[in-house]
Amino acid sequence: MLKKPEARAQTAPRLTVGFILAKRFTLCAFANFVDVLRLAADEGDRSRPILCKWTVLSDTMDPITSSSGIAVQPKERLGDPRRFNYIVVVGGLMDDAEKLSPAYQKFLHEAAEAGVPLVGVCTGVFMLHEAGLLDGYRCCVSWFHHSEVVEQFEGLDPVTEQIFVVDRDRLTCSGGVSSAHLAAYLVDKHVGRAQANKSLHIMIIDDALQAEKPQPGIPLDLKTQDQIVQRALLIMQQNIDMPISVQEIARRMGNSKRQIERHFRMALDTSPQVAFLNIRLDLAQHLIEKSDKSVAQIAVDCGFCDSSHLSRMFRRRYGCTPQALRRPIPDSLATSAMVENAPQLEAGA
């Protein structure tokens, strides 16, 4: 007896995405985006492209090697961009960022003229910008690369305080797990919220985050136009958990320790040592208020010897211990503690 084929109504995909991958693209950003589409497209995790369809595009059909050394074989030539709901450009390492080939640029301009929204992931944002496709648009870049972006990409309007940015028909994110949230936003819009949440839950991502959700970077209140200080602050941010000396920062920048200290004093009226300590304490406060991590783990994450060291420095700056910050206390007591326990932080702390 012949088996009857599985009955399933043939439906057109609700969401179609074409990917353009840069040389040495970031595999994590690409994989997160694709997996959200894959898991939303079918029942369970059977991976059939029913509700969503995606493909990797190429002008040459040559394999494209990621920054991790893993290569992806493109599936289709560029063709007509109007067959897609979105075209996604996935970039790679900042140092390896290249301009898109003339064929890719022509394809993307045709897509823009046809009203197909363009998506920049990771340094794909900069590739769209260099192709003249982000003029007048806000775009998302990583807090980690903000200073470099301002220096290298004139005319770009970067946003570092959101996980992704939707500005009309341009959508951008800084990569990593934010690409999963941007993909979930598209699935929610075209397929349904249940499918978007299902994808994230299977990927062990708790909930879909909206564009306005802050990047999980480091809150930084130290504002200055001094480029030497900006670069030093960036290096500090990149070395939170293993603080380095001002001498080492100066060496990496090609400046002297005295130059760095003079610029900090003129620009921020403080020393680089105190600024670095404040950055670490700001992050500790952020984690204490917004995360469930233990104080001991936060101390390690913020470059302190142990929880006792963090508590001493924390009390000097905020007038209370990290443990107390997690326990609601009357406003009058909190104000009194802040006034009583706010001596000047020591530069060598």
XYZ file of C-alpha atoms in Angstrom:
349
model
C 0.000 0.000 0.000
C 1.412 3.352 -1.007
C 1.974 5.938 1.731
C 0.105 9.155 1.251
C 2.417 12.175 1.124
C 2.249 14.489 4.092
C -0.521 16.983 3.487
C 0.633 20.582 3.730
C -0.773 23.635 2.055
C 1.771 25.314 -0.161
C 2.239 28.850 1.085
C 4.566 31.579 -0.087
C 7.174 32.633 2.497
C 6.118 35.674 4.509
C 9.703 36.859 4.945
C 12.487 36.556 2.359
C 16.059 37.694 3.035
C 19.121 37.868 0.780
C 22.538 37.990 2.473
C 25.694 39.635 1.178
C 28.735 38.525 3.161
C 31.908 40.597 3.303
C 35.322 38.977 3.110
C 36.191 37.773 6.640
C 32.614 38.423 7.783
C 31.658 37.833 11.421
C 30.231 34.316 11.586
C 28.403 34.811 14.902
C 26.418 37.802 13.616
C 25.443 35.957 10.431
C 24.592 32.689 12.193
C 22.421 34.367 14.844
C 20.419 36.202 12.178
C 19.940 33.080 10.048
C 19.016 30.833 12.969
C 16.186 33.129 14.046
C 14.788 32.894 10.499
C 15.355 29.125 10.371
C 13.601 28.410 13.654
C 10.698 30.722 12.842
C 10.191 29.210 9.385
C 8.927 25.776 10.404
C 7.419 23.707 13.192
C 9.831 22.921 16.009
C 13.363 23.051 14.658
C 12.797 21.110 11.434
C 14.486 23.906 9.446
C 12.286 23.843 6.340
C 12.086 27.319 4.716
C 8.288 27.553 4.750
C 7.372 30.816 6.484
C 10.811 32.383 5.989
C 13.284 31.967 3.157
C 16.906 33.075 3.056
C 19.887 32.723 0.770
C 23.484 33.903 0.415
C 24.077 36.013 -2.694
C 27.265 36.532 -4.670
C 28.626 38.254 -7.752
C 31.233 35.501 -8.350
C 29.804 32.444 -6.498
C 33.214 31.906 -4.874
C 33.229 30.629 -1.253
C 33.378 33.439 1.320
C 35.662 32.893 4.298
C 34.623 34.264 7.684
C 36.964 35.876 10.216
C 37.013 32.515 12.035
C 38.269 30.712 8.915
C 34.986 28.904 8.199
C 33.813 29.375 4.602
C 30.250 29.736 3.298
C 29.262 28.791 -0.250
C 26.868 31.323 -1.840
C 23.628 29.862 -3.211
C 22.414 32.428 -5.770
C 23.738 35.169 -8.009
C 22.656 38.735 -7.316
C 19.832 39.006 -9.869
C 16.743 41.095 -9.133
C 16.709 42.492 -5.568
C 12.925 42.871 -5.660
C 12.520 39.148 -4.958
C 13.529 39.835 -1.351
C 11.848 41.672 1.518
C 15.282 42.653 2.877
C 18.901 42.645 1.760
C 21.333 42.112 4.665
C 25.018 43.070 4.435
C 27.120 41.281 7.067
C 30.530 42.860 7.679
C 33.552 41.644 9.554
C 36.601 42.926 11.411
C 37.209 46.678 11.531
C 40.787 46.289 10.305
C 39.684 44.146 7.355
C 36.738 46.287 6.258
C 36.716 46.651 2.480
C 34.519 48.560 0.083
C 31.843 46.558 -1.659
C 32.642 45.537 -5.219
C 30.994 47.555 -8.035
C 28.596 44.657 -8.693
C 27.422 44.609 -5.058
C 27.110 48.402 -4.961
C 25.009 48.393 -8.142
C 22.784 45.648 -6.714
C 22.256 47.514 -3.432
C 21.494 50.800 -5.176
C 18.947 48.981 -7.330
C 17.425 47.533 -4.171
C 17.239 50.975 -2.547
C 15.633 52.488 -5.656
C 13.083 49.655 -5.702
C 12.220 50.297 -2.043
C 13.773 47.102 -0.685
C 14.976 47.856 2.874
C 18.701 47.438 3.493
C 20.150 45.956 6.669
C 23.709 46.536 7.924
C 25.084 44.054 10.452
C 28.403 44.558 12.235
C 30.730 46.511 9.897
C 28.182 45.996 7.134
C 26.952 49.363 8.441
C 30.188 51.017 7.298
C 30.045 49.260 3.936
C 26.557 50.648 3.319
C 27.779 54.080 4.392
C 30.752 53.991 2.019
C 28.393 52.977 -0.787
C 26.416 56.181 -0.132
C 23.383 54.301 1.165
C 23.192 55.700 4.714
C 23.196 59.427 3.932
C 20.674 61.074 6.258
C 20.055 57.880 8.231
C 20.807 57.093 11.851
C 22.669 53.820 12.273
C 23.711 51.500 15.078
C 27.366 50.893 15.875
C 29.003 49.141 18.802
C 29.975 51.249 21.816
C 33.288 49.378 21.545
C 34.106 51.044 18.201
C 32.450 54.445 18.657
C 35.609 56.550 18.730
C 37.100 54.732 15.742
C 33.868 55.222 13.793
C 33.789 58.960 14.435
C 37.403 59.257 13.271
C 37.170 57.043 10.178
C 33.679 57.528 8.756
C 32.855 61.161 8.117
C 29.170 61.939 7.829
C 27.985 58.809 9.638
C 25.317 59.411 12.318
C 26.210 56.656 14.823
C 23.986 55.471 17.664
C 25.759 53.471 20.378
C 23.096 53.443 23.080
C 20.684 51.010 21.345
C 21.016 47.349 20.381
C 19.644 48.068 16.901
C 18.255 51.021 14.968
C 15.325 51.109 12.561
C 15.308 54.333 10.543
C 12.711 54.069 7.786
C 14.074 51.565 5.227
C 17.500 51.167 6.836
C 18.006 48.764 9.726
C 21.338 48.392 11.484
C 22.879 46.551 14.416
C 26.381 46.027 15.778
C 26.399 42.233 15.446
C 26.676 39.482 18.034
C 23.430 38.662 19.784
C 21.922 41.985 18.637
C 21.591 40.474 15.154
C 19.290 37.819 16.644
C 17.099 40.537 18.147
C 16.998 42.457 14.867
C 16.040 39.256 13.020
C 13.354 38.590 15.660
C 12.016 42.108 15.058
C 11.598 41.246 11.344
C 10.010 37.870 12.124
C 7.595 39.541 14.552
C 6.643 42.083 11.888
C 6.155 39.656 8.974
C 5.457 36.234 10.481
C 4.253 36.724 14.046
C 5.369 37.361 17.601
C 4.935 33.738 18.625
C 7.402 32.591 15.959
C 9.890 35.296 16.923
C 9.752 34.317 20.590
C 9.992 30.626 19.731
C 13.212 31.216 17.809
C 14.817 33.146 20.644
C 13.735 30.668 23.300
C 15.182 27.723 21.376
C 18.414 29.726 21.061
C 18.284 30.200 24.862
C 17.725 33.945 24.561
C 15.119 34.880 27.164
C 13.045 37.539 25.432
C 12.980 39.675 22.310
C 14.504 43.080 23.006
C 13.190 46.217 21.339
C 15.468 48.595 19.447
C 15.572 51.075 22.334
C 17.134 48.550 24.709
C 20.616 49.871 25.646
C 23.642 47.989 24.377
C 25.217 45.896 27.145
C 28.254 48.098 27.030
C 29.645 50.447 29.623
C 27.838 53.600 30.728
C 30.331 56.409 30.253
C 29.621 59.900 31.621
C 33.099 61.209 30.774
C 32.530 63.437 27.735
C 35.318 65.219 25.921
C 36.410 66.257 22.426
C 40.067 65.615 23.248
C 41.036 62.747 20.925
C 43.930 61.586 23.104
C 41.594 61.303 26.100
C 38.907 59.631 23.974
C 41.350 56.979 22.785
C 42.623 56.383 26.315
C 39.050 56.016 27.614
C 38.303 53.506 24.872
C 41.331 51.416 25.864
C 40.166 51.569 29.477
C 36.699 50.354 28.466
C 38.256 47.480 26.560
C 40.251 46.385 29.617
C 37.678 46.613 32.398
C 38.176 43.151 33.857
C 41.997 43.282 33.705
C 42.912 46.934 34.373
C 46.165 48.070 32.817
C 48.472 50.863 33.950
C 48.502 54.365 32.518
C 52.047 53.599 31.369
C 50.734 50.680 29.290
C 47.888 52.786 27.888
C 50.422 55.437 26.864
C 52.622 52.804 25.229
C 49.739 51.439 23.171
C 48.822 54.935 22.037
C 52.365 56.030 21.244
C 52.256 58.842 23.812
C 54.101 59.439 27.061
C 52.490 58.868 30.458
C 52.964 62.550 31.238
C 51.143 63.562 28.046
C 48.181 61.344 28.908
C 47.989 62.752 32.436
C 48.199 66.352 31.189
C 45.409 65.836 28.658
C 43.148 64.209 31.264
C 43.733 67.079 33.673
C 42.941 69.687 31.004
C 39.950 67.888 29.472
C 38.297 66.265 32.505
C 39.987 67.888 35.516
C 40.969 64.493 36.846
C 43.732 61.933 36.492
C 43.560 58.892 34.177
C 43.815 56.643 37.248
C 40.709 58.161 38.836
C 38.866 58.150 35.506
C 39.625 54.435 35.061
C 38.451 53.667 38.581
C 35.235 55.633 38.006
C 34.547 53.735 34.774
C 34.903 50.439 36.636
C 32.680 51.645 39.473
C 30.059 52.920 37.010
C 29.923 49.478 35.429
C 29.743 47.833 38.861
C 26.806 50.056 39.817
C 25.089 49.253 36.496
C 25.510 45.495 37.049
C 24.373 45.670 40.664
C 21.185 47.493 39.659
C 20.427 45.679 36.389
C 21.807 42.129 36.737
C 21.438 39.159 39.063
C 25.181 38.538 39.296
C 26.693 38.122 42.737
C 28.756 40.994 44.130
C 31.807 38.703 44.064
C 31.336 38.050 40.332
C 30.741 41.745 39.624
C 33.983 42.533 41.449
C 35.860 40.143 39.140
C 34.093 41.474 36.040
C 35.035 45.041 36.956
C 38.684 44.353 37.728
C 38.664 44.444 41.538
C 40.658 42.008 43.672
C 37.576 40.724 45.483
C 34.190 41.841 46.795
C 35.795 43.571 49.807
C 37.949 45.729 47.526
C 34.894 46.620 45.425
C 32.860 47.423 48.549
C 35.525 49.825 49.892
C 35.809 51.722 46.616
C 32.043 51.648 46.103
C 31.343 53.139 49.547
C 33.851 55.935 48.918
C 32.086 56.970 45.745
C 28.416 56.194 46.362
C 28.157 56.333 50.142
C 26.865 52.792 50.496
C 27.967 49.224 49.852
C 26.951 47.232 46.755
C 24.837 44.993 49.004
C 22.986 48.008 50.401
C 22.269 49.295 46.886
C 20.297 46.127 46.224
C 18.218 46.591 49.380
C 15.603 49.369 49.254
C 16.321 51.986 51.945
C 14.430 55.163 52.898
C 15.383 58.221 50.823
C 16.318 60.217 53.927
C 18.823 57.604 55.069
C 20.292 57.262 51.584
C 20.789 61.044 51.296
C 22.393 61.191 54.728
C 24.767 58.347 53.853
C 25.794 60.004 50.616
C 26.659 63.263 52.429
C 28.525 61.505 55.227
C 30.525 59.056 53.130
C 31.648 60.857 49.999
C 35.356 61.667 50.413
C 37.465 62.241 47.322
C 38.531 58.999 45.629
C 42.223 58.367 45.890
C 44.070 58.341 42.589
C 45.960 55.195 43.485
C 42.895 53.161 44.509
